[in-house]
Coordinates of C-alpha atoms and ligand atoms in Angstrom, one line a residue:
M39 CA 71.7 -72.4 131.5
N40 CA 70.5 -73.3 134.9
D41 CA 71.8 -70.4 136.9
S42 CA 69.5 -71.3 139.8
L43 CA 72.3 -73.4 141.3
L44 CA 74.0 -72.6 144.5
A45 CA 77.8 -72.3 144.5
Y46 CA 80.2 -72.8 147.5
L47 CA 82.2 -69.3 148.4
N48 CA 84.1 -69.2 151.6
G49 CA 82.0 -71.0 153.9
E50 CA 78.7 -70.1 152.3
Y51 CA 76.2 -71.2 149.6
V52 CA 74.9 -68.3 147.1
P53 CA 73.5 -68.2 143.7
K54 CA 76.0 -69.5 141.2
D55 CA 75.5 -66.3 139.0
Q56 CA 75.8 -63.9 142.0
A57 CA 78.9 -65.5 143.6
C58 CA 82.0 -62.8 143.5
V59 CA 85.5 -62.4 144.7
P60 CA 86.9 -59.0 145.3
I61 CA 88.8 -57.6 142.2
T62 CA 92.0 -57.6 144.4
D63 CA 92.0 -61.5 144.6
R64 CA 95.3 -62.7 143.5
G65 CA 94.0 -65.5 141.2
L66 CA 92.3 -62.7 139.3
L67 CA 95.2 -60.2 139.4
F68 CA 98.3 -62.9 139.1
G69 CA 96.6 -66.3 138.2
D70 CA 97.8 -67.1 141.7
S71 CA 95.4 -70.2 142.3
V72 CA 95.1 -73.8 141.6
Y73 CA 91.8 -75.7 140.8
E74 CA 90.1 -79.1 140.2
V75 CA 87.6 -80.6 138.0
I76 CA 85.8 -83.6 139.2
P77 CA 83.2 -85.5 137.1
A78 CA 80.0 -86.6 138.9
Y79 CA 78.4 -89.5 137.3
G80 CA 74.6 -90.1 138.0
G81 CA 75.2 -87.3 140.5
R82 CA 78.1 -89.1 142.5
P83 CA 81.8 -87.8 142.2
F84 CA 84.3 -90.0 140.7
R85 CA 87.8 -90.7 142.3
V86 CA 87.4 -87.7 145.0
P87 CA 90.5 -89.0 147.0
H88 CA 92.6 -88.7 144.0
H89 CA 91.3 -85.4 142.9
L90 CA 91.8 -83.9 146.7
R91 CA 95.5 -85.6 146.5
R92 CA 96.4 -83.8 143.7
L93 CA 94.8 -80.5 144.9
D94 CA 96.9 -81.1 148.1
R95 CA 100.1 -81.5 145.9
S96 CA 99.1 -78.3 143.6
L97 CA 99.0 -76.3 146.7
A98 CA 102.1 -77.5 148.3
A99 CA 104.0 -76.4 144.9
I100 CA 102.8 -73.1 145.3
R101 CA 103.4 -72.8 149.0
M102 CA 99.8 -73.0 150.4
Q103 CA 97.8 -75.3 152.7
N104 CA 94.7 -76.7 152.1
P105 CA 92.1 -74.5 153.7
L106 CA 89.6 -77.6 154.1
S107 CA 89.6 -80.9 155.4
Q108 CA 88.6 -83.9 153.0
D109 CA 85.5 -84.4 155.0
E110 CA 84.8 -80.5 154.6
W111 CA 85.3 -80.8 150.7
Q112 CA 83.2 -84.0 150.7
K113 CA 80.4 -82.3 152.2
I114 CA 80.7 -79.6 149.6
F115 CA 80.7 -81.8 146.8
E116 CA 77.6 -83.6 148.2
R117 CA 75.6 -80.4 148.6
L118 CA 76.2 -79.2 145.4
T119 CA 75.7 -82.3 143.5
Q120 CA 72.3 -82.9 145.5
Q121 CA 71.2 -80.4 143.2
L122 CA 70.9 -82.2 140.7
P123 CA 70.1 -85.5 141.4
G124 CA 71.2 -88.5 139.3
K125 CA 72.6 -86.2 136.9
D126 CA 76.2 -86.5 135.0
Q127 CA 77.9 -83.3 136.4
S128 CA 81.1 -81.2 136.6
I129 CA 82.1 -80.3 139.9
Y130 CA 84.6 -77.1 139.7
L131 CA 86.8 -75.9 142.7
Q132 CA 89.3 -73.0 142.7
V133 CA 91.6 -72.0 145.8
T134 CA 93.1 -68.8 145.1
R135 CA 95.8 -67.1 147.4
G136 CA 93.2 -64.5 148.5
S137 CA 92.6 -60.9 148.2
Y138 CA 95.1 -58.3 149.3
P139 CA 94.5 -54.5 149.3
V140 CA 98.0 -54.0 147.9
R141 CA 99.0 -55.8 144.5
N142 CA 102.4 -56.5 145.0
H143 CA 104.0 -59.8 143.6
V144 CA 105.2 -60.9 147.0
I145 CA 103.2 -63.1 148.9
P146 CA 101.6 -61.3 151.9
D147 CA 101.8 -63.4 155.0
D148 CA 98.6 -62.3 156.4
I149 CA 96.3 -63.4 153.7
Q150 CA 93.2 -65.8 153.7
P151 CA 92.4 -67.9 150.7
N152 CA 89.5 -67.6 148.5
V153 CA 87.6 -70.8 148.0
I154 CA 84.9 -71.4 145.5
A155 CA 83.2 -74.5 144.3
F156 CA 80.2 -75.1 141.8
T157 CA 78.7 -77.8 139.7
S158 CA 77.3 -77.7 136.0
V159 CA 75.4 -80.2 134.2
N160 CA 77.1 -82.5 131.5
P161 CA 75.2 -83.3 128.5
A162 CA 74.6 -87.1 128.7
R163 CA 77.6 -88.9 126.7
D164 CA 76.4 -89.7 123.0
P165 CA 78.1 -93.3 122.0
D166 CA 77.7 -92.6 118.6
K167 CA 80.0 -89.1 118.6
A168 CA 82.3 -90.8 120.6
R169 CA 82.8 -93.5 117.9
R170 CA 83.3 -90.8 115.5
G171 CA 86.6 -89.7 117.3
I172 CA 88.2 -86.4 117.3
K173 CA 90.7 -84.6 115.6
V174 CA 93.9 -82.9 116.6
I175 CA 96.8 -80.5 115.3
T176 CA 100.4 -80.4 117.0
L177 CA 101.6 -77.1 118.3
E178 CA 104.5 -76.0 120.1
D179 CA 104.3 -76.3 123.8
I180 CA 104.9 -72.6 125.2
R181 CA 103.8 -73.2 128.6
W182 CA 106.0 -73.2 132.2
H183 CA 108.1 -76.0 133.4
R184 CA 105.4 -76.9 136.1
C185 CA 102.5 -78.3 134.0
D186 CA 102.2 -80.9 136.9
I187 CA 100.6 -78.2 138.8
K188 CA 97.1 -77.7 138.2
A189 CA 96.9 -73.8 138.2
T190 CA 94.6 -71.5 136.5
T191 CA 97.5 -69.8 134.7
L192 CA 96.3 -71.3 131.5
L193 CA 96.6 -68.8 129.0
A194 CA 99.1 -70.6 126.6
N195 CA 96.7 -73.8 126.9
V196 CA 93.8 -71.3 125.9
L197 CA 95.7 -69.9 122.8
A198 CA 96.6 -73.2 121.9
R199 CA 93.1 -74.6 121.8
A200 CA 92.1 -71.4 120.0
Q201 CA 94.5 -72.1 117.3
A202 CA 93.3 -75.9 117.2
T203 CA 89.7 -74.7 116.9
E204 CA 90.6 -72.3 113.9
E205 CA 92.4 -75.1 112.2
G206 CA 89.1 -77.4 112.6
A207 CA 90.6 -79.3 115.2
D208 CA 89.3 -80.5 118.5
E209 CA 92.6 -80.4 120.5
A210 CA 95.8 -79.5 120.1
I211 CA 98.9 -82.0 121.2
L212 CA 101.8 -79.9 122.6
I213 CA 105.4 -80.8 121.4
R214 CA 108.2 -79.8 123.8
D215 CA 111.8 -80.5 122.6
A216 CA 110.7 -83.1 120.3
A217 CA 108.4 -85.0 122.7
A218 CA 104.7 -85.3 122.9
M219 CA 103.7 -84.2 126.3
E220 CA 99.8 -83.8 126.7
G221 CA 96.7 -81.9 124.8
T222 CA 96.1 -78.4 125.9
A223 CA 93.5 -79.9 128.6
S224 CA 93.9 -83.9 128.5
N225 CA 96.6 -86.3 128.5
L226 CA 98.2 -88.3 125.9
F227 CA 98.4 -92.0 125.0
V228 CA 99.4 -93.9 121.7
V229 CA 98.8 -97.5 120.8
S230 CA 101.6 -99.0 118.9
N231 CA 101.8 -103.0 118.1
G232 CA 99.3 -103.5 121.1
L233 CA 101.6 -101.6 123.6
V234 CA 99.9 -98.6 125.2
I235 CA 102.2 -95.7 125.8
T236 CA 102.0 -92.2 127.8
P237 CA 104.7 -90.0 128.7
P238 CA 106.4 -90.3 132.0
D239 CA 105.2 -88.0 134.9
S240 CA 107.4 -85.1 134.9
P241 CA 106.9 -81.5 135.6
E242 CA 106.1 -80.9 132.3
L243 CA 102.6 -82.6 132.2
L244 CA 99.8 -83.0 134.5
P245 CA 99.4 -86.4 136.5
G246 CA 95.9 -86.9 135.2
I247 CA 93.3 -88.7 137.4
T248 CA 91.8 -90.1 134.1
R249 CA 95.3 -91.5 132.9
D250 CA 95.9 -93.0 136.1
L251 CA 92.7 -94.8 135.8
V252 CA 93.3 -95.9 132.2
L253 CA 96.8 -97.4 133.6
E254 CA 95.0 -99.0 136.3
L255 CA 92.2 -100.5 133.9
C256 CA 95.2 -101.7 131.4
R257 CA 96.8 -103.6 134.4
E258 CA 93.8 -105.2 135.4
A259 CA 92.8 -106.2 131.8
G260 CA 96.4 -107.4 131.3
V261 CA 96.7 -104.9 128.6
P262 CA 100.7 -104.1 128.2
F263 CA 101.1 -100.7 129.0
A264 CA 104.5 -98.5 129.4
Q265 CA 105.3 -94.9 130.3
A266 CA 107.9 -93.6 127.8
T267 CA 108.6 -90.4 126.0
I268 CA 106.6 -90.2 122.6
G269 CA 108.5 -88.3 119.9
M270 CA 106.9 -86.8 116.9
P271 CA 107.6 -89.9 114.4
D272 CA 105.9 -92.3 117.2
L273 CA 102.9 -89.8 117.2
E274 CA 102.8 -90.0 113.5
H275 CA 103.1 -93.9 113.0
A276 CA 100.7 -94.8 116.2
D277 CA 97.9 -97.1 115.4
E278 CA 96.0 -95.5 117.8
I279 CA 96.2 -91.9 120.1
W280 CA 93.6 -91.6 122.7
L281 CA 93.3 -88.3 124.8
T282 CA 92.1 -88.5 128.3
S283 CA 90.5 -86.2 130.7
S284 CA 87.6 -85.7 133.3
T285 CA 85.5 -84.0 130.8
R286 CA 86.8 -86.2 127.4
E287 CA 86.6 -89.5 129.3
V288 CA 88.8 -91.5 126.6
A289 CA 88.7 -89.9 123.3
A290 CA 89.9 -91.5 120.2
V291 CA 92.0 -89.4 117.8
V292 CA 91.1 -90.2 114.3
E293 CA 92.9 -87.5 112.5
L294 CA 96.6 -86.0 113.1
N295 CA 97.3 -82.6 111.4
G296 CA 95.0 -83.6 108.8
R297 CA 96.2 -87.1 108.3
P298 CA 94.1 -90.4 109.4
V299 CA 95.3 -92.4 112.5
G300 CA 95.4 -96.0 111.9
N301 CA 92.5 -96.6 109.3
G302 CA 91.0 -93.1 110.4
T303 CA 88.2 -94.7 112.9
P304 CA 88.7 -95.6 116.4
G305 CA 90.8 -98.6 116.8
E306 CA 90.4 -101.6 118.5
M307 CA 92.1 -101.2 121.7
W308 CA 90.1 -97.9 122.3
H309 CA 87.1 -99.9 122.1
R310 CA 88.1 -102.4 124.4
M311 CA 89.4 -99.2 126.8
D312 CA 86.1 -97.3 126.3
A313 CA 84.0 -100.2 127.4
L314 CA 86.2 -100.6 130.8
F315 CA 86.0 -97.2 131.8
Q316 CA 82.3 -96.8 130.9
A317 CA 81.9 -100.3 133.1
C318 CA 83.8 -98.3 135.7
K319 CA 81.6 -95.5 135.3
E320 CA 78.3 -97.8 135.6
R321 CA 79.7 -99.3 138.7
L322 CA 79.9 -95.9 140.2
R323 CA 76.3 -94.9 139.1
L324 CA 75.3 -98.0 140.7
G325 CA 76.6 -97.2 144.3
G326 CA 79.8 -98.9 143.8
D327 CA 83.1 -97.5 143.4
C328 CA 85.5 -96.8 140.1
H329 CA 88.9 -98.2 142.4
V330 CA 90.1 -101.1 140.3
D331 CA 93.2 -101.6 142.6
Ligands
LIG267 N1 91.7 -80.9 132.6 N2 96.4 -82.3 131.2 C1 96.1 -81.0 131.3 C2 96.8 -79.6 131.0 C3 94.4 -80.5 131.8 O1 94.2 -79.5 131.8 C4 93.8 -81.8 132.1 C5 92.2 -81.6 132.5 C6 94.3 -82.9 132.0 C7 93.5 -84.4 132.2 O2 93.4 -84.4 133.7 P1 92.4 -85.4 134.7 O3 92.3 -86.3 133.9 O4 92.6 -85.1 135.8 O5 91.1 -84.3 134.2 C8 95.6 -83.1 131.6 C9 90.5 -80.0 133.1 C10 89.6 -81.2 132.5 C11 90.2 -78.8 132.7 O6 90.7 -78.0 132.8 O7 88.7 -78.4 132.4

């Protein structure tokens, strides 16, 4: 663990392991805060405008304004990632409602947000591991009805992941009203007869930045795709299942509830999408960008 890194805290850069917010912070007391996780490949942050747009959306949904401009955020990301030049890393940022002396559910008028950001090294991608795929289970989705907000109130996700781990799985796909929504920290895709399908945007799932890119890559490569409800039978009979996120990239699911998906190895379409995704990362590493449209 490299604890000598500096973190951003309300305008200052302080050693990560010494950066503190008060115990009266509403993020701590109420989960009253939102966050982003931004991958940086070769030290270059990935799809920053997309992440900042989603941050704006999350803040607006919880009745907050973005305390910093795009430029200010960019400068923070630069300063943080420069500490690990050329390295793959994850930038974490969080904006909390702020600290207030009185604990009360009512949102105070005179409160200033606490803003934190830090970076951590990501281990280099292991292509063999990616080709082994991951195992998932399905669980009931017991989360609230605003999963489109990237809020730090993640206890239901954490408990579902704990159950998945206990059952020897890497992730859980959450089922609400007989429809598969997403993973505890990832978006869901199935491939069926050559068609790539992801559940439609709704308040019940996070509009993932990786998911958007996968849809763009499908469009660019002429791979047919659709946004449609995925029921349990669709999941069970899918040729392929993928889970996407800023940390997992595009992961192939090879086992669902103890049964093989397809022939139990990552499918042909996954290989194609993974190659497109890796090429996109490579463009970013070389100083280009990952925007395909
Ligand atoms: N989570 N759905 C949920 C519930 C998530 O928490 C995440 C990401 C995603 C994928 O979104 P994106 O492609 O923008 O990373 C979908 C991050 C990685 C986390 O909480 O650590």
